[in-house]
Amino acid sequence: MLPTPRRRTVPALTLTATATAAAALLAALPGAAAHAAPSVQAAGTGWSPDLSAVDGDDVNVRHDGKALRLASGRTGPASLRGATAAGQLMLAPRDLAEPVNRVTAQVTGAGPVQVDVRARTGAGVWTEWTPAGTALPAESRRIQARVVLTGAPGRTAPSVSAVRLTGDRIAAKAPRTTAAQTYQVFATREGLVGGTTANGHVITDRDHFVALPSRRGLSGNGSGEYSVQVCTASGSLCEYAPVWDVGPWNTHDDYWNPSATREMWNDLPQGRPESQAAYQDGYNGGTDEFGRQVANPAGIDLADGTFWDGLGLTDNSWVNVTYMWTGAGARGVVRTAGAPVPLRAAASAGSARTGVAANLANVVVQCHVRGQSVTGTYGTSDMWNRIGPGHYVPAAYVHTESDAPAAPAC
């Protein structure tokens, strides 16, 4: 008999048609408290979101006038290739009167449903998605939640008729400021042109995005708040790209997080995907969370444009991936008419090409220099931002919080 997947032993989000229960899972970010501590604020801030407000940033869900349900029981993240049906409702951000560092969820419904939350930090960036009921990595007045529905053969179809969210403050460890995590993982080409990703993006020819095996780092449709730097093993070419899909093998394997907060398979070392352990060592009987035999050790899927044009790959390969949202630094958003921006080894369009930055990718601006004048999305400028070693991009294509340089001179 195959061993069962190792998932963290935590209180589950239990749902029935008439009863409600709060989610009590563990935090996802490095430095977050492993267990929720007793509340230090007696009264919480509560609200009940409108579940019928399904719009363009929601995926494969519908509201029938009584409950939120999957729009299709056969549609799931493209990268999973039909392993499961899933959908999500992105609720509007909520501004609270007082800062909170935890949000609990009471859900009335049935079937596999999870509520995740995140907080907007003082630096203007979102924390990683965290299951409701766990400590957020920072206090914030701006909170956002999402409702994820998952279909499974032989199980009750998911439905949600009401959600009650309550924010409060708890005693929690202060988050640690660390450099963004980087790991070498195996990459496969996603392909699947015309398919729909976990965030609702319809895949185009030679597209630029990646898929990771957890929703904790999944960007919303049309955004790149969770982005990666993915580089060839030699480091000669890199691409900065948004995370728009979930897969290729699993959906609960945030392997870039510490074992203490990893959602599943927390007996594996940080940075080692379950699929890699299954393929190389027979871990979990050599299968993924769906019981599929793992045919390669992939921990990331690359869209065709990222695979072919960004990295110049011709076959599945080992790559070095930096999970940009796990670190600190001045942020910028690459904005183009659609095509990626070439990275240069120096502040000149004539210098060596070192990769590309995809449209909507979130990057960390390390410093700036003056160089060749370039006309882009934000006008004409001779300023270039360095977003990585030997990775210079014209400031005319990078949105930052002000017209002043986002970081000091190099």
GROMACS .gro file of C-alpha atoms in nm, residues 53-264:
model
  212
   53ALA     CA    1  -2.008   3.974  -0.697
   54VAL     CA    2  -1.844   3.746  -0.955
   55ASP     CA    3  -1.643   3.944  -1.211
   56GLY     CA    4  -1.338   3.934  -1.438
   57ASP     CA    5  -1.076   3.847  -1.175
   58ASP     CA    6  -1.269   3.541  -1.057
   59VAL     CA    7  -1.215   3.196  -1.206
   60ASN     CA    8  -1.459   2.912  -1.274
   61VAL     CA    9  -1.717   3.014  -1.014
   62ARG     CA   10  -2.080   3.122  -1.037
   63HIS     CA   11  -2.345   3.236  -0.792
   64ASP     CA   12  -2.689   3.084  -0.846
   65GLY     CA   13  -2.870   3.325  -0.617
   66LYS     CA   14  -2.824   3.101  -0.315
   67ALA     CA   15  -2.461   2.991  -0.309
   68LEU     CA   16  -2.123   3.019  -0.476
   69ARG     CA   17  -2.040   2.709  -0.680
   70LEU     CA   18  -1.797   2.585  -0.942
   71ALA     CA   19  -1.905   2.698  -1.288
   72SER     CA   20  -1.765   2.376  -1.435
   73GLY     CA   21  -1.680   2.054  -1.257
   74ARG     CA   22  -1.419   1.975  -1.523
   75THR     CA   23  -1.219   2.298  -1.534
   76GLY     CA   24  -0.903   2.342  -1.329
   77PRO     CA   25  -0.558   2.502  -1.356
   78ALA     CA   26  -0.417   2.435  -1.703
   79SER     CA   27  -0.082   2.314  -1.567
   80LEU     CA   28  -0.254   2.029  -1.377
   81ARG     CA   29  -0.387   1.884  -1.703
   82GLY     CA   30  -0.727   1.782  -1.566
   83ALA     CA   31  -0.615   1.642  -1.231
   84THR     CA   32  -0.877   1.842  -1.043
   85ALA     CA   33  -1.148   2.104  -1.092
   86ALA     CA   34  -1.103   2.433  -0.907
   87GLY     CA   35  -1.223   2.790  -0.897
   88GLN     CA   36  -1.173   3.100  -0.686
   89LEU     CA   37  -1.357   3.417  -0.592
   90MET     CA   38  -1.130   3.715  -0.526
   91LEU     CA   39  -1.301   3.939  -0.273
   92ALA     CA   40  -1.246   4.314  -0.281
   93PRO     CA   41  -0.976   4.448  -0.047
   94ARG     CA   42  -1.119   4.565   0.287
   95ASP     CA   43  -0.993   4.873   0.473
   96LEU     CA   44  -1.035   4.835   0.849
   97ALA     CA   45  -1.049   5.102   1.118
   98GLU     CA   46  -0.769   4.935   1.316
   99PRO     CA   47  -0.474   4.720   1.207
  100VAL     CA   48  -0.508   4.342   1.245
  101ASN     CA   49  -0.268   4.052   1.205
  102ARG     CA   50  -0.517   3.767   1.184
  103VAL     CA   51  -0.843   3.707   1.001
  104THR     CA   52  -1.066   3.412   1.085
  105ALA     CA   53  -1.339   3.282   0.857
  106GLN     CA   54  -1.677   3.129   0.939
  107VAL     CA   55  -1.809   2.953   0.631
  108THR     CA   56  -2.158   2.820   0.567
  109GLY     CA   57  -2.147   2.565   0.290
  110ALA     CA   58  -2.038   2.217   0.190
  111GLY     CA   59  -1.756   2.035   0.018
  112PRO     CA   60  -1.387   2.127  -0.018
  113VAL     CA   61  -1.362   2.504   0.042
  114GLN     CA   62  -1.073   2.713   0.172
  115VAL     CA   63  -1.057   3.082   0.262
  116ASP     CA   64  -0.719   3.251   0.226
  117VAL     CA   65  -0.620   3.602   0.335
  118ARG     CA   66  -0.334   3.844   0.281
  119ALA     CA   67  -0.233   4.186   0.413
  120ARG     CA   68  -0.103   4.500   0.247
  121THR     CA   69   0.222   4.601   0.413
  122GLY     CA   70   0.352   4.947   0.488
  123ALA     CA   71   0.587   4.905   0.191
  124GLY     CA   72   0.283   4.880  -0.036
  125VAL     CA   73   0.315   4.510  -0.121
  126TRP     CA   74   0.092   4.214  -0.042
  127THR     CA   75   0.203   3.934   0.187
  128GLU     CA   76   0.180   3.576   0.064
  129TRP     CA   77  -0.167   3.421   0.078
  130THR     CA   78  -0.224   3.258   0.417
  131PRO     CA   79  -0.508   3.026   0.529
  132ALA     CA   80  -0.766   3.211   0.737
  133GLY     CA   81  -0.713   3.171   1.109
  134THR     CA   82  -0.333   3.196   1.105
  135ALA     CA   83  -0.117   3.493   1.198
  136LEU     CA   84  -0.038   3.728   0.914
  137PRO     CA   85   0.329   3.827   0.885
  138ALA     CA   86   0.247   4.194   0.951
  139GLU     CA   87  -0.026   4.409   1.098
  140SER     CA   88  -0.231   4.596   0.840
  141ARG     CA   89  -0.553   4.788   0.796
  142ARG     CA   90  -0.595   4.662   0.438
  143ILE     CA   91  -0.693   4.297   0.408
  144GLN     CA   92  -0.799   4.085   0.112
  145ALA     CA   93  -0.957   3.740   0.112
  146ARG     CA   94  -1.034   3.480  -0.152
  147VAL     CA   95  -1.258   3.174  -0.151
  148VAL     CA   96  -1.117   2.864  -0.323
  149LEU     CA   97  -1.349   2.580  -0.428
  150THR     CA   98  -1.207   2.242  -0.526
  151GLY     CA   99  -1.391   1.958  -0.694
  152ALA     CA  100  -1.292   1.599  -0.626
  153PRO     CA  101  -1.435   1.273  -0.764
  154GLY     CA  102  -1.663   1.103  -0.517
  155ARG     CA  103  -1.684   1.405  -0.287
  156THR     CA  104  -1.959   1.659  -0.227
  157ALA     CA  105  -1.953   1.940  -0.481
  158PRO     CA  106  -1.828   2.258  -0.309
  159SER     CA  107  -2.073   2.539  -0.234
  160VAL     CA  108  -2.066   2.846  -0.010
  161SER     CA  109  -2.374   3.045   0.089
  162ALA     CA  110  -2.209   3.279   0.341
  163VAL     CA  111  -1.870   3.383   0.477
  164ARG     CA  112  -1.812   3.585   0.792
  165LEU     CA  113  -1.462   3.732   0.827
  166THR     CA  114  -1.328   3.869   1.155
  167GLY     CA  115  -1.001   4.053   1.197
  168ASP     CA  116  -0.817   4.082   1.528
  169ARG     CA  117  -0.472   4.118   1.678
  170ILE     CA  118  -0.285   3.830   1.834
  171ALA     CA  119   0.052   3.791   1.998
  172ALA     CA  120   0.286   3.678   1.721
  173LYS     CA  121   0.654   3.671   1.643
  174ALA     CA  122   0.787   3.963   1.445
  175PRO     CA  123   0.863   3.866   1.083
  176ARG     CA  124   1.226   3.833   0.983
  177THR     CA  125   1.356   4.038   0.692
  178THR     CA  126   1.547   3.798   0.470
  179ALA     CA  127   1.679   3.784   0.118
  180ALA     CA  128   1.445   3.629  -0.136
  181GLN     CA  129   1.468   3.250  -0.145
  182THR     CA  130   1.645   3.088  -0.444
  183TYR     CA  131   1.643   2.716  -0.528
  184GLN     CA  132   1.743   2.498  -0.822
  185VAL     CA  133   1.442   2.304  -0.949
  186PHE     CA  134   1.350   2.115  -1.263
  187ALA     CA  135   1.147   2.310  -1.521
  188THR     CA  136   0.907   2.180  -1.782
  189ARG     CA  137   0.736   2.363  -2.068
  190GLU     CA  138   0.366   2.423  -2.004
  191GLY     CA  139   0.240   2.479  -2.359
  192LEU     CA  140  -0.141   2.440  -2.352
  193VAL     CA  141  -0.211   2.746  -2.570
  194GLY     CA  142  -0.579   2.838  -2.536
  195GLY     CA  143  -0.608   2.684  -2.189
  196THR     CA  144  -0.706   2.881  -1.879
  197THR     CA  145  -0.467   2.919  -1.589
  198ALA     CA  146  -0.554   2.910  -1.219
  199ASN     CA  147  -0.593   3.289  -1.212
  200GLY     CA  148  -0.814   3.305  -1.523
  201HIS     CA  149  -0.553   3.402  -1.781
  202VAL     CA  150  -0.608   3.248  -2.125
  203ILE     CA  151  -0.274   3.117  -2.248
  204THR     CA  152  -0.147   3.276  -2.571
  205ASP     CA  153   0.118   3.173  -2.820
  206ARG     CA  154   0.470   3.223  -2.675
  207ASP     CA  155   0.325   3.351  -2.348
  208HIS     CA  156   0.535   3.468  -2.052
  209PHE     CA  157   0.444   3.338  -1.703
  210VAL     CA  158   0.518   3.045  -1.471
  211ALA     CA  159   0.323   2.789  -1.270
  212LEU     CA  160   0.414   2.687  -0.914
  213PRO     CA  161   0.259   2.398  -0.716
  214SER     CA  162   0.080   2.615  -0.457
  215ARG     CA  163  -0.179   2.893  -0.460
  216ARG     CA  164   0.007   3.076  -0.184
  217GLY     CA  165   0.211   3.261  -0.447
  218LEU     CA  166  -0.056   3.293  -0.718
  219SER     CA  167  -0.101   3.640  -0.870
  220GLY     CA  168  -0.443   3.772  -0.965
  221ASN     CA  169  -0.543   3.790  -1.330
  222GLY     CA  170  -0.374   4.087  -1.495
  223SER     CA  171  -0.121   4.137  -1.216
  224GLY     CA  172   0.219   4.009  -1.113
  225GLU     CA  173   0.238   4.076  -0.741
  226TYR     CA  174   0.393   3.730  -0.706
  227SER     CA  175   0.675   3.698  -0.958
  228VAL     CA  176   0.990   3.491  -0.995
  229GLN     CA  177   1.333   3.534  -1.143
  230VAL     CA  178   1.409   3.215  -1.331
  231CYS     CA  179   1.756   3.162  -1.476
  232THR     CA  180   1.931   2.894  -1.676
  233ALA     CA  181   2.162   2.671  -1.475
  234SER     CA  182   2.461   2.863  -1.611
  235GLY     CA  183   2.303   3.199  -1.523
  236SER     CA  184   2.360   3.330  -1.875
  237LEU     CA  185   1.992   3.413  -1.933
  238CYS     CA  186   1.714   3.503  -1.688
  239GLU     CA  187   1.349   3.601  -1.704
  240TYR     CA  188   1.137   3.786  -1.450
  241ALA     CA  189   0.784   3.651  -1.488
  242PRO     CA  190   0.453   3.653  -1.296
  243VAL     CA  191   0.307   3.341  -1.132
  244TRP     CA  192  -0.024   3.281  -1.309
  245ASP     CA  193  -0.087   2.907  -1.277
  246VAL     CA  194  -0.073   2.622  -1.027
  247GLY     CA  195   0.116   2.300  -1.099
  248PRO     CA  196   0.266   2.106  -1.265
  249TRP     CA  197   0.208   1.818  -1.020
  250ASN     CA  198   0.075   1.949  -0.691
  251THR     CA  199  -0.139   2.233  -0.557
  252HIS     CA  200  -0.035   2.248  -0.189
  253ASP     CA  201   0.344   2.231  -0.214
  254ASP     CA  202   0.492   2.570  -0.122
  255TYR     CA  203   0.836   2.412  -0.111
  256TRP     CA  204   1.011   2.752  -0.100
  257ASN     CA  205   0.877   2.807   0.253
  258PRO     CA  206   1.039   2.664   0.569
  259SER     CA  207   0.935   2.314   0.672
  260ALA     CA  208   0.768   2.456   0.984
  261THR     CA  209   0.514   2.645   0.772
  262ARG     CA  210   0.501   2.437   0.454
  263GLU     CA  211   0.145   2.330   0.387
  264MET     CA  212   0.217   1.967   0.290
   0.00000   0.00000   0.00000
